Amino acid sequence: MADLSLFAGAPPVAGINETLGQWAENFIGVFRQGAETFVGLVTGIIPLLIILLTAVHALIKLIGPERIDRVGEMAGRPGLQYYPIRYLVLPVLAVFFLTNPMAYTMGRFLPERDKPAFYDSAVSFVHPPLGLFPHVNAGELFVWAGIANGIQQLGLPLGDLAVRYFYVGLIVIFMRGIVTETISRIMFARRARGDEPEVTTAGERPAPEGA
C-alpha cells in the first residue's frame, strides 16, 4: 500500500482520521453524560423537591405564619438565654420553612445590632441540611450531589453523612452567630464613638496648602 503522507515520517492518513474520530466521540460523550445526569434529575430529585416544597407550604399553613413570626420576635430579646433561639432555632426554622433566599427575611424581627450575626448563621445553614431536606436550597443541590456521588462510589452509606453534615452545621452556625455578634457590637460601638475614620470621595479631599 502506497504511503499517502505528504511528508516523510508523518503518520498515515488513516491514523489521523482515527484520532479525530476518537476526539469527536469523546467530545460528544461529555454531553451524553450530562444528558444522562439531567434525565436522572428529572426522574429522581425534581419530583422529590416538588413534593417536599408542597408539604412544607402545607405545614406552614397548618402551623400558621404568625406562630413562626413569634419565634423571631422572641429571638430578638436581649440576654444570653436567647442566644440559642437567635442563632440556632431561628436560622433552622427560617431555612427549613422559607428556604433560600427568603430565609434571610426573618431577620426583620431582630434589632439592627443582631441582624448581621443572624444573616451569618442563616447563610451558613443553607448547605448542611441538603442531605436531609433538599428543598431548602434546590438551586445549589449540586454541591451535595457531588459529595454524595463520591461517597456512593466508595460504598459508604449516605444517611450517616447527611446526619453528621446536619449536626456539624448546627454547631457551626451557633458559633458563627456568637462571633459575628461580638464583632458587630464592637464595630457599632466604634461608630457610636466616632472612632472610625470618615471615608471621603475624590471630590471631597481637602486642597493642598498653598493651592
JSON list of C-alpha atoms in Angstrom, two decimals:
[
{"chain": "A", "resi": 1, "resn": "MET", "atom": "CA", "xyz": [0.00, 0.00, 0.00]},
{"chain": "A", "resi": 2, "resn": "ALA", "atom": "CA", "xyz": [1.35, 3.38, -1.01]},
{"chain": "A", "resi": 3, "resn": "ASP", "atom": "CA", "xyz": [2.21, 5.92, 1.66]},
{"chain": "A", "resi": 4, "resn": "LEU", "atom": "CA", "xyz": [-0.34, 8.77, 1.39]},
{"chain": "A", "resi": 5, "resn": "SER", "atom": "CA", "xyz": [1.54, 11.09, 3.77]},
{"chain": "A", "resi": 6, "resn": "LEU", "atom": "CA", "xyz": [2.67, 14.41, 2.36]},
{"chain": "A", "resi": 7, "resn": "PHE", "atom": "CA", "xyz": [5.88, 14.42, 4.35]},
{"chain": "A", "resi": 8, "resn": "ALA", "atom": "CA", "xyz": [8.34, 11.68, 5.11]},
{"chain": "A", "resi": 9, "resn": "GLY", "atom": "CA", "xyz": [7.90, 10.24, 8.58]},
{"chain": "A", "resi": 10, "resn": "ALA", "atom": "CA", "xyz": [4.40, 11.72, 9.02]},
{"chain": "A", "resi": 11, "resn": "PRO", "atom": "CA", "xyz": [1.66, 9.41, 10.40]},
{"chain": "A", "resi": 12, "resn": "PRO", "atom": "CA", "xyz": [-0.62, 7.80, 7.83]},
{"chain": "A", "resi": 13, "resn": "VAL", "atom": "CA", "xyz": [-3.93, 9.46, 6.97]},
{"chain": "A", "resi": 14, "resn": "ALA", "atom": "CA", "xyz": [-5.86, 6.54, 8.46]},
{"chain": "A", "resi": 15, "resn": "GLY", "atom": "CA", "xyz": [-4.21, 7.10, 11.85]},
{"chain": "A", "resi": 16, "resn": "ILE", "atom": "CA", "xyz": [-5.11, 10.79, 11.80]},
{"chain": "A", "resi": 17, "resn": "ASN", "atom": "CA", "xyz": [-8.73, 10.00, 10.94]},
{"chain": "A", "resi": 18, "resn": "GLU", "atom": "CA", "xyz": [-8.96, 7.51, 13.79]},
{"chain": "A", "resi": 19, "resn": "THR", "atom": "CA", "xyz": [-7.57, 10.09, 16.23]},
{"chain": "A", "resi": 20, "resn": "LEU", "atom": "CA", "xyz": [-10.00, 12.78, 15.09]},
{"chain": "A", "resi": 21, "resn": "GLY", "atom": "CA", "xyz": [-12.86, 10.30, 15.31]},
{"chain": "A", "resi": 22, "resn": "GLN", "atom": "CA", "xyz": [-11.86, 9.40, 18.87]},
{"chain": "A", "resi": 23, "resn": "TRP", "atom": "CA", "xyz": [-11.69, 13.06, 19.84]},
{"chain": "A", "resi": 24, "resn": "ALA", "atom": "CA", "xyz": [-15.14, 13.69, 18.38]},
{"chain": "A", "resi": 25, "resn": "GLU", "atom": "CA", "xyz": [-16.55, 10.67, 20.19]},
{"chain": "A", "resi": 26, "resn": "ASN", "atom": "CA", "xyz": [-15.07, 11.83, 23.49]},
{"chain": "A", "resi": 27, "resn": "PHE", "atom": "CA", "xyz": [-16.41, 15.34, 22.91]},
{"chain": "A", "resi": 28, "resn": "ILE", "atom": "CA", "xyz": [-19.93, 14.06, 22.35]},
{"chain": "A", "resi": 29, "resn": "GLY", "atom": "CA", "xyz": [-19.53, 11.73, 25.31]},
{"chain": "A", "resi": 30, "resn": "VAL", "atom": "CA", "xyz": [-19.27, 14.70, 27.67]},
{"chain": "A", "resi": 31, "resn": "PHE", "atom": "CA", "xyz": [-22.67, 15.97, 26.57]},
{"chain": "A", "resi": 32, "resn": "ARG", "atom": "CA", "xyz": [-24.11, 12.45, 26.59]},
{"chain": "A", "resi": 33, "resn": "GLN", "atom": "CA", "xyz": [-23.07, 12.07, 30.22]},
{"chain": "A", "resi": 34, "resn": "GLY", "atom": "CA", "xyz": [-24.63, 15.44, 31.03]},
{"chain": "A", "resi": 35, "resn": "ALA", "atom": "CA", "xyz": [-27.87, 14.35, 29.36]},
{"chain": "A", "resi": 36, "resn": "GLU", "atom": "CA", "xyz": [-27.94, 11.15, 31.42]},
{"chain": "A", "resi": 37, "resn": "THR", "atom": "CA", "xyz": [-27.43, 13.18, 34.59]},
{"chain": "A", "resi": 38, "resn": "PHE", "atom": "CA", "xyz": [-30.24, 15.52, 33.58]},
{"chain": "A", "resi": 39, "resn": "VAL", "atom": "CA", "xyz": [-32.60, 12.60, 32.96]},
{"chain": "A", "resi": 40, "resn": "GLY", "atom": "CA", "xyz": [-31.68, 11.23, 36.37]},
{"chain": "A", "resi": 41, "resn": "LEU", "atom": "CA", "xyz": [-32.58, 14.56, 37.97]},
{"chain": "A", "resi": 42, "resn": "VAL", "atom": "CA", "xyz": [-35.88, 14.81, 36.12]},
{"chain": "A", "resi": 43, "resn": "THR", "atom": "CA", "xyz": [-36.94, 11.32, 37.16]},
{"chain": "A", "resi": 44, "resn": "GLY", "atom": "CA", "xyz": [-35.45, 11.47, 40.65]},
{"chain": "A", "resi": 45, "resn": "ILE", "atom": "CA", "xyz": [-34.69, 14.62, 42.59]},
{"chain": "A", "resi": 46, "resn": "ILE", "atom": "CA", "xyz": [-37.01, 17.13, 40.85]},
{"chain": "A", "resi": 47, "resn": "PRO", "atom": "CA", "xyz": [-40.25, 15.28, 41.72]},
{"chain": "A", "resi": 48, "resn": "LEU", "atom": "CA", "xyz": [-38.91, 14.87, 45.25]},
{"chain": "A", "resi": 49, "resn": "LEU", "atom": "CA", "xyz": [-38.29, 18.62, 45.53]},
{"chain": "A", "resi": 50, "resn": "ILE", "atom": "CA", "xyz": [-41.78, 19.41, 44.28]},
{"chain": "A", "resi": 51, "resn": "ILE", "atom": "CA", "xyz": [-43.36, 17.10, 46.83]},
{"chain": "A", "resi": 52, "resn": "LEU", "atom": "CA", "xyz": [-41.19, 18.49, 49.64]},
{"chain": "A", "resi": 53, "resn": "LEU", "atom": "CA", "xyz": [-41.99, 22.09, 48.77]},
{"chain": "A", "resi": 54, "resn": "THR", "atom": "CA", "xyz": [-45.71, 21.28, 48.64]},
{"chain": "A", "resi": 55, "resn": "ALA", "atom": "CA", "xyz": [-45.54, 19.54, 52.02]},
{"chain": "A", "resi": 56, "resn": "VAL", "atom": "CA", "xyz": [-43.61, 22.42, 53.61]},
{"chain": "A", "resi": 57, "resn": "HIS", "atom": "CA", "xyz": [-46.10, 25.02, 52.36]},
{"chain": "A", "resi": 58, "resn": "ALA", "atom": "CA", "xyz": [-48.96, 22.89, 53.69]},
{"chain": "A", "resi": 59, "resn": "LEU", "atom": "CA", "xyz": [-47.18, 22.61, 57.03]},
{"chain": "A", "resi": 60, "resn": "ILE", "atom": "CA", "xyz": [-46.76, 26.40, 57.19]},
{"chain": "A", "resi": 61, "resn": "LYS", "atom": "CA", "xyz": [-50.49, 26.81, 56.59]},
{"chain": "A", "resi": 62, "resn": "LEU", "atom": "CA", "xyz": [-51.28, 24.30, 59.35]},
{"chain": "A", "resi": 63, "resn": "ILE", "atom": "CA", "xyz": [-48.91, 25.84, 61.89]},
{"chain": "A", "resi": 64, "resn": "GLY", "atom": "CA", "xyz": [-49.67, 29.41, 60.95]},
{"chain": "A", "resi": 65, "resn": "PRO", "atom": "CA", "xyz": [-47.11, 32.01, 59.79]},
{"chain": "A", "resi": 66, "resn": "GLU", "atom": "CA", "xyz": [-47.85, 34.16, 62.85]},
{"chain": "A", "resi": 67, "resn": "ARG", "atom": "CA", "xyz": [-46.53, 31.43, 65.17]},
{"chain": "A", "resi": 68, "resn": "ILE", "atom": "CA", "xyz": [-43.29, 31.25, 63.25]},
{"chain": "A", "resi": 69, "resn": "ASP", "atom": "CA", "xyz": [-43.06, 35.04, 63.45]},
{"chain": "A", "resi": 70, "resn": "ARG", "atom": "CA", "xyz": [-43.37, 34.85, 67.24]},
{"chain": "A", "resi": 71, "resn": "VAL", "atom": "CA", "xyz": [-40.16, 32.83, 67.37]},
{"chain": "A", "resi": 72, "resn": "GLY", "atom": "CA", "xyz": [-38.41, 35.66, 65.53]},
{"chain": "A", "resi": 73, "resn": "GLU", "atom": "CA", "xyz": [-39.77, 38.22, 67.96]},
{"chain": "A", "resi": 74, "resn": "MET", "atom": "CA", "xyz": [-38.61, 36.10, 70.91]},
{"chain": "A", "resi": 75, "resn": "ALA", "atom": "CA", "xyz": [-35.14, 35.72, 69.38]},
{"chain": "A", "resi": 76, "resn": "GLY", "atom": "CA", "xyz": [-34.69, 39.50, 69.36]},
{"chain": "A", "resi": 77, "resn": "ARG", "atom": "CA", "xyz": [-34.85, 39.79, 73.14]},
{"chain": "A", "resi": 78, "resn": "PRO", "atom": "CA", "xyz": [-31.61, 40.65, 74.98]},
{"chain": "A", "resi": 79, "resn": "GLY", "atom": "CA", "xyz": [-29.87, 38.10, 77.18]},
{"chain": "A", "resi": 80, "resn": "LEU", "atom": "CA", "xyz": [-27.59, 35.11, 76.85]},
{"chain": "A", "resi": 81, "resn": "GLN", "atom": "CA", "xyz": [-30.51, 32.71, 77.26]},
{"chain": "A", "resi": 82, "resn": "TYR", "atom": "CA", "xyz": [-31.84, 33.85, 73.87]},
{"chain": "A", "resi": 83, "resn": "TYR", "atom": "CA", "xyz": [-28.60, 33.07, 72.01]},
{"chain": "A", "resi": 84, "resn": "PRO", "atom": "CA", "xyz": [-29.69, 29.51, 71.13]},
{"chain": "A", "resi": 85, "resn": "ILE", "atom": "CA", "xyz": [-33.03, 30.81, 69.87]},
{"chain": "A", "resi": 86, "resn": "ARG", "atom": "CA", "xyz": [-31.44, 33.62, 67.85]},
{"chain": "A", "resi": 87, "resn": "TYR", "atom": "CA", "xyz": [-28.56, 31.69, 66.28]},
{"chain": "A", "resi": 88, "resn": "LEU", "atom": "CA", "xyz": [-29.81, 28.10, 66.33]},
{"chain": "A", "resi": 89, "resn": "VAL", "atom": "CA", "xyz": [-33.60, 27.76, 66.39]},
{"chain": "A", "resi": 90, "resn": "LEU", "atom": "CA", "xyz": [-34.46, 30.79, 64.27]},
{"chain": "A", "resi": 91, "resn": "PRO", "atom": "CA", "xyz": [-31.99, 30.10, 61.42]},
{"chain": "A", "resi": 92, "resn": "VAL", "atom": "CA", "xyz": [-33.03, 26.43, 61.26]},
{"chain": "A", "resi": 93, "resn": "LEU", "atom": "CA", "xyz": [-36.75, 27.28, 61.13]},
{"chain": "A", "resi": 94, "resn": "ALA", "atom": "CA", "xyz": [-36.15, 30.08, 58.62]},
{"chain": "A", "resi": 95, "resn": "VAL", "atom": "CA", "xyz": [-34.13, 27.91, 56.27]},
{"chain": "A", "resi": 96, "resn": "PHE", "atom": "CA", "xyz": [-36.50, 24.93, 56.58]},
{"chain": "A", "resi": 97, "resn": "PHE", "atom": "CA", "xyz": [-39.78, 26.80, 56.10]},
{"chain": "A", "resi": 98, "resn": "LEU", "atom": "CA", "xyz": [-38.78, 29.78, 53.94]},
{"chain": "A", "resi": 99, "resn": "THR", "atom": "CA", "xyz": [-35.81, 28.18, 52.10]},
{"chain": "A", "resi": 100, "resn": "ASN", "atom": "CA", "xyz": [-33.03, 30.12, 50.42]},
{"chain": "A", "resi": 101, "resn": "PRO", "atom": "CA", "xyz": [-33.06, 33.14, 49.92]},
{"chain": "A", "resi": 102, "resn": "MET", "atom": "CA", "xyz": [-36.34, 34.04, 51.69]},
{"chain": "A", "resi": 103, "resn": "ALA", "atom": "CA", "xyz": [-34.95, 32.70, 54.98]},
{"chain": "A", "resi": 104, "resn": "TYR", "atom": "CA", "xyz": [-32.97, 35.90, 55.50]},
{"chain": "A", "resi": 105, "resn": "THR", "atom": "CA", "xyz": [-36.17, 37.94, 55.81]},
{"chain": "A", "resi": 106, "resn": "MET", "atom": "CA", "xyz": [-36.72, 36.51, 59.29]},
{"chain": "A", "resi": 107, "resn": "GLY", "atom": "CA", "xyz": [-34.04, 38.90, 60.47]},
{"chain": "A", "resi": 108, "resn": "ARG", "atom": "CA", "xyz": [-36.58, 41.73, 60.33]},
{"chain": "A", "resi": 109, "resn": "PHE", "atom": "CA", "xyz": [-37.67, 40.87, 63.86]},
{"chain": "A", "resi": 110, "resn": "LEU", "atom": "CA", "xyz": [-34.18, 41.39, 65.28]},
{"chain": "A", "resi": 111, "resn": "PRO", "atom": "CA", "xyz": [-32.54, 44.64, 66.39]},
{"chain": "A", "resi": 112, "resn": "GLU", "atom": "CA", "xyz": [-30.09, 46.17, 63.94]},
{"chain": "A", "resi": 113, "resn": "ARG", "atom": "CA", "xyz": [-27.13, 45.08, 66.08]},
{"chain": "A", "resi": 114, "resn": "ASP", "atom": "CA", "xyz": [-28.13, 41.40, 65.75]},
{"chain": "A", "resi": 115, "resn": "LYS", "atom": "CA", "xyz": [-29.06, 41.29, 62.05]},
{"chain": "A", "resi": 116, "resn": "PRO", "atom": "CA", "xyz": [-25.50, 40.72, 60.72]},
{"chain": "A", "resi": 117, "resn": "ALA", "atom": "CA", "xyz": [-25.00, 37.78, 63.08]},
{"chain": "A", "resi": 118, "resn": "PHE", "atom": "CA", "xyz": [-28.35, 36.22, 62.18]},
{"chain": "A", "resi": 119, "resn": "TYR", "atom": "CA", "xyz": [-27.58, 36.55, 58.47]},
{"chain": "A", "resi": 120, "resn": "ASP", "atom": "CA", "xyz": [-24.22, 34.88, 59.02]},
{"chain": "A", "resi": 121, "resn": "SER", "atom": "CA", "xyz": [-25.91, 31.99, 60.81]},
{"chain": "A", "resi": 122, "resn": "ALA", "atom": "CA", "xyz": [-28.69, 31.59, 58.25]},
{"chain": "A", "resi": 123, "resn": "VAL", "atom": "CA", "xyz": [-26.47, 31.82, 55.18]},
{"chain": "A", "resi": 124, "resn": "SER", "atom": "CA", "xyz": [-24.14, 29.21, 56.70]},
{"chain": "A", "resi": 125, "resn": "PHE", "atom": "CA", "xyz": [-27.02, 26.75, 57.10]},
{"chain": "A", "resi": 126, "resn": "VAL", "atom": "CA", "xyz": [-28.30, 26.59, 53.52]},
{"chain": "A", "resi": 127, "resn": "HIS", "atom": "CA", "xyz": [-25.97, 23.68, 52.67]},
{"chain": "A", "resi": 128, "resn": "PRO", "atom": "CA", "xyz": [-25.74, 21.38, 55.73]},
{"chain": "A", "resi": 129, "resn": "PRO", "atom": "CA", "xyz": [-29.42, 20.24, 55.58]},
{"chain": "A", "resi": 130, "resn": "LEU", "atom": "CA", "xyz": [-29.32, 19.34, 51.87]},
{"chain": "A", "resi": 131, "resn": "GLY", "atom": "CA", "xyz": [-28.77, 15.66, 52.58]},
{"chain": "A", "resi": 132, "resn": "LEU", "atom": "CA", "xyz": [-31.95, 15.50, 54.68]},
{"chain": "A", "resi": 133, "resn": "PHE", "atom": "CA", "xyz": [-34.05, 18.34, 53.25]},
{"chain": "A", "resi": 134, "resn": "PRO", "atom": "CA", "xyz": [-33.01, 19.12, 49.66]},
{"chain": "A", "resi": 135, "resn": "HIS", "atom": "CA", "xyz": [-35.84, 21.63, 49.24]},
{"chain": "A", "resi": 136, "resn": "VAL", "atom": "CA", "xyz": [-34.08, 24.24, 51.41]},
{"chain": "A", "resi": 137, "resn": "ASN", "atom": "CA", "xyz": [-31.60, 25.16, 48.68]},
{"chain": "A", "resi": 138, "resn": "ALA", "atom": "CA", "xyz": [-32.62, 23.40, 45.49]},
{"chain": "A", "resi": 139, "resn": "GLY", "atom": "CA", "xyz": [-30.60, 25.76, 43.30]},
{"chain": "A", "resi": 140, "resn": "GLU", "atom": "CA", "xyz": [-27.32, 24.56, 44.84]},
{"chain": "A", "resi": 141, "resn": "LEU", "atom": "CA", "xyz": [-28.18, 20.90, 45.28]},
{"chain": "A", "resi": 142, "resn": "PHE", "atom": "CA", "xyz": [-25.25, 20.01, 43.03]},
{"chain": "A", "resi": 143, "resn": "VAL", "atom": "CA", "xyz": [-22.93, 20.70, 45.98]},
{"chain": "A", "resi": 144, "resn": "TRP", "atom": "CA", "xyz": [-24.42, 17.84, 47.98]},
{"chain": "A", "resi": 145, "resn": "ALA", "atom": "CA", "xyz": [-24.88, 15.69, 44.86]},
{"chain": "A", "resi": 146, "resn": "GLY", "atom": "CA", "xyz": [-21.16, 15.84, 44.08]},
{"chain": "A", "resi": 147, "resn": "ILE", "atom": "CA", "xyz": [-20.22, 14.80, 47.61]},
{"chain": "A", "resi": 148, "resn": "ALA", "atom": "CA", "xyz": [-22.86, 12.07, 47.67]},
{"chain": "A", "resi": 149, "resn": "ASN", "atom": "CA", "xyz": [-21.64, 10.65, 44.37]},
{"chain": "A", "resi": 150, "resn": "GLY", "atom": "CA", "xyz": [-18.13, 10.22, 45.75]},
{"chain": "A", "resi": 151, "resn": "ILE", "atom": "CA", "xyz": [-19.44, 8.59, 48.93]},
{"chain": "A", "resi": 152, "resn": "GLN", "atom": "CA", "xyz": [-21.53, 6.15, 46.91]},
{"chain": "A", "resi": 153, "resn": "GLN", "atom": "CA", "xyz": [-18.57, 5.18, 44.78]},
{"chain": "A", "resi": 154, "resn": "LEU", "atom": "CA", "xyz": [-16.71, 4.31, 47.98]},
{"chain": "A", "resi": 155, "resn": "GLY", "atom": "CA", "xyz": [-19.58, 2.09, 49.03]},
{"chain": "A", "resi": 156, "resn": "LEU", "atom": "CA", "xyz": [-20.36, 4.14, 52.14]},
{"chain": "A", "resi": 157, "resn": "PRO", "atom": "CA", "xyz": [-23.90, 4.97, 53.37]},
{"chain": "A", "resi": 158, "resn": "LEU", "atom": "CA", "xyz": [-25.29, 8.41, 52.65]},
{"chain": "A", "resi": 159, "resn": "GLY", "atom": "CA", "xyz": [-27.55, 8.54, 55.68]},
{"chain": "A", "resi": 160, "resn": "ASP", "atom": "CA", "xyz": [-24.71, 8.80, 58.18]},
{"chain": "A", "resi": 161, "resn": "LEU", "atom": "CA", "xyz": [-23.03, 11.54, 56.16]},
{"chain": "A", "resi": 162, "resn": "ALA", "atom": "CA", "xyz": [-26.28, 13.53, 55.87]},
{"chain": "A", "resi": 163, "resn": "VAL", "atom": "CA", "xyz": [-26.92, 13.38, 59.62]},
{"chain": "A", "resi": 164, "resn": "ARG", "atom": "CA", "xyz": [-23.35, 14.32, 60.52]},
{"chain": "A", "resi": 165, "resn": "TYR", "atom": "CA", "xyz": [-23.37, 17.14, 57.98]},
{"chain": "A", "resi": 166, "resn": "PHE", "atom": "CA", "xyz": [-26.54, 18.44, 59.63]},
{"chain": "A", "resi": 167, "resn": "TYR", "atom": "CA", "xyz": [-25.10, 18.25, 63.16]},
{"chain": "A", "resi": 168, "resn": "VAL", "atom": "CA", "xyz": [-21.87, 19.97, 62.15]},
{"chain": "A", "resi": 169, "resn": "GLY", "atom": "CA", "xyz": [-23.93, 22.70, 60.52]},
{"chain": "A", "resi": 170, "resn": "LEU", "atom": "CA", "xyz": [-25.80, 23.35, 63.77]},
{"chain": "A", "resi": 171, "resn": "ILE", "atom": "CA", "xyz": [-22.55, 23.73, 65.68]},
{"chain": "A", "resi": 172, "resn": "VAL", "atom": "CA", "xyz": [-21.01, 25.99, 63.05]},
{"chain": "A", "resi": 173, "resn": "ILE", "atom": "CA", "xyz": [-23.96, 28.38, 62.74]},
{"chain": "A", "resi": 174, "resn": "PHE", "atom": "CA", "xyz": [-24.21, 28.77, 66.52]},
{"chain": "A", "resi": 175, "resn": "MET", "atom": "CA", "xyz": [-20.51, 29.61, 66.79]},
{"chain": "A", "resi": 176, "resn": "ARG", "atom": "CA", "xyz": [-20.60, 31.96, 63.81]},
{"chain": "A", "resi": 177, "resn": "GLY", "atom": "CA", "xyz": [-23.61, 33.78, 65.21]},
{"chain": "A", "resi": 178, "resn": "ILE", "atom": "CA", "xyz": [-21.93, 34.47, 68.54]},
{"chain": "A", "resi": 179, "resn": "VAL", "atom": "CA", "xyz": [-18.63, 35.51, 66.97]},
{"chain": "A", "resi": 180, "resn": "THR", "atom": "CA", "xyz": [-20.29, 37.77, 64.40]},
{"chain": "A", "resi": 181, "resn": "GLU", "atom": "CA", "xyz": [-22.47, 39.38, 67.06]},
{"chain": "A", "resi": 182, "resn": "THR", "atom": "CA", "xyz": [-19.38, 40.16, 69.15]},
{"chain": "A", "resi": 183, "resn": "ILE", "atom": "CA", "xyz": [-17.63, 41.71, 66.15]},
{"chain": "A", "resi": 184, "resn": "SER", "atom": "CA", "xyz": [-20.75, 43.67, 65.21]},
{"chain": "A", "resi": 185, "resn": "ARG", "atom": "CA", "xyz": [-21.12, 45.11, 68.70]},
{"chain": "A", "resi": 186, "resn": "ILE", "atom": "CA", "xyz": [-17.50, 46.28, 68.62]},
{"chain": "A", "resi": 187, "resn": "MET", "atom": "CA", "xyz": [-18.00, 47.92, 65.23]},
{"chain": "A", "resi": 188, "resn": "PHE", "atom": "CA", "xyz": [-21.26, 49.59, 66.28]},
{"chain": "A", "resi": 189, "resn": "ALA", "atom": "CA", "xyz": [-19.60, 50.88, 69.47]},
{"chain": "A", "resi": 190, "resn": "ARG", "atom": "CA", "xyz": [-16.75, 52.38, 67.44]},
{"chain": "A", "resi": 191, "resn": "ARG", "atom": "CA", "xyz": [-19.20, 54.05, 65.10]},
{"chain": "A", "resi": 192, "resn": "ALA", "atom": "CA", "xyz": [-21.14, 55.48, 68.03]},
{"chain": "A", "resi": 193, "resn": "ARG", "atom": "CA", "xyz": [-17.93, 56.96, 69.49]},
{"chain": "A", "resi": 194, "resn": "GLY", "atom": "CA", "xyz": [-16.83, 58.27, 66.13]},
{"chain": "A", "resi": 195, "resn": "ASP", "atom": "CA", "xyz": [-13.58, 56.29, 66.17]},
{"chain": "A", "resi": 196, "resn": "GLU", "atom": "CA", "xyz": [-13.94, 55.12, 62.59]},
{"chain": "A", "resi": 197, "resn": "PRO", "atom": "CA", "xyz": [-12.26, 57.37, 60.03]},
{"chain": "A", "resi": 198, "resn": "GLU", "atom": "CA", "xyz": [-14.65, 59.06, 57.65]},
{"chain": "A", "resi": 199, "resn": "VAL", "atom": "CA", "xyz": [-14.47, 57.92, 54.05]},
{"chain": "A", "resi": 200, "resn": "THR", "atom": "CA", "xyz": [-14.14, 60.83, 51.64]},
{"chain": "A", "resi": 201, "resn": "THR", "atom": "CA", "xyz": [-14.51, 60.79, 47.91]},
{"chain": "A", "resi": 202, "resn": "ALA", "atom": "CA", "xyz": [-12.09, 62.30, 45.46]},
{"chain": "A", "resi": 203, "resn": "GLY", "atom": "CA", "xyz": [-14.18, 65.44, 45.17]},
{"chain": "A", "resi": 204, "resn": "GLU", "atom": "CA", "xyz": [-14.24, 65.92, 48.94]},
{"chain": "A", "resi": 205, "resn": "ARG", "atom": "CA", "xyz": [-10.49, 65.74, 49.54]},
{"chain": "A", "resi": 206, "resn": "PRO", "atom": "CA", "xyz": [-9.07, 68.91, 51.10]},
{"chain": "A", "resi": 207, "resn": "ALA", "atom": "CA", "xyz": [-6.98, 71.07, 48.83]},
{"chain": "A", "resi": 208, "resn": "PRO", "atom": "CA", "xyz": [-3.21, 71.08, 49.47]},
{"chain": "A", "resi": 209, "resn": "GLU", "atom": "CA", "xyz": [-1.73, 74.01, 51.36]},
{"chain": "A", "resi": 210, "resn": "GLY", "atom": "CA", "xyz": [-0.78, 76.96, 49.22]},
{"chain": "A", "resi": 211, "resn": "ALA", "atom": "CA", "xyz": [-3.21, 76.00, 46.48]}
]
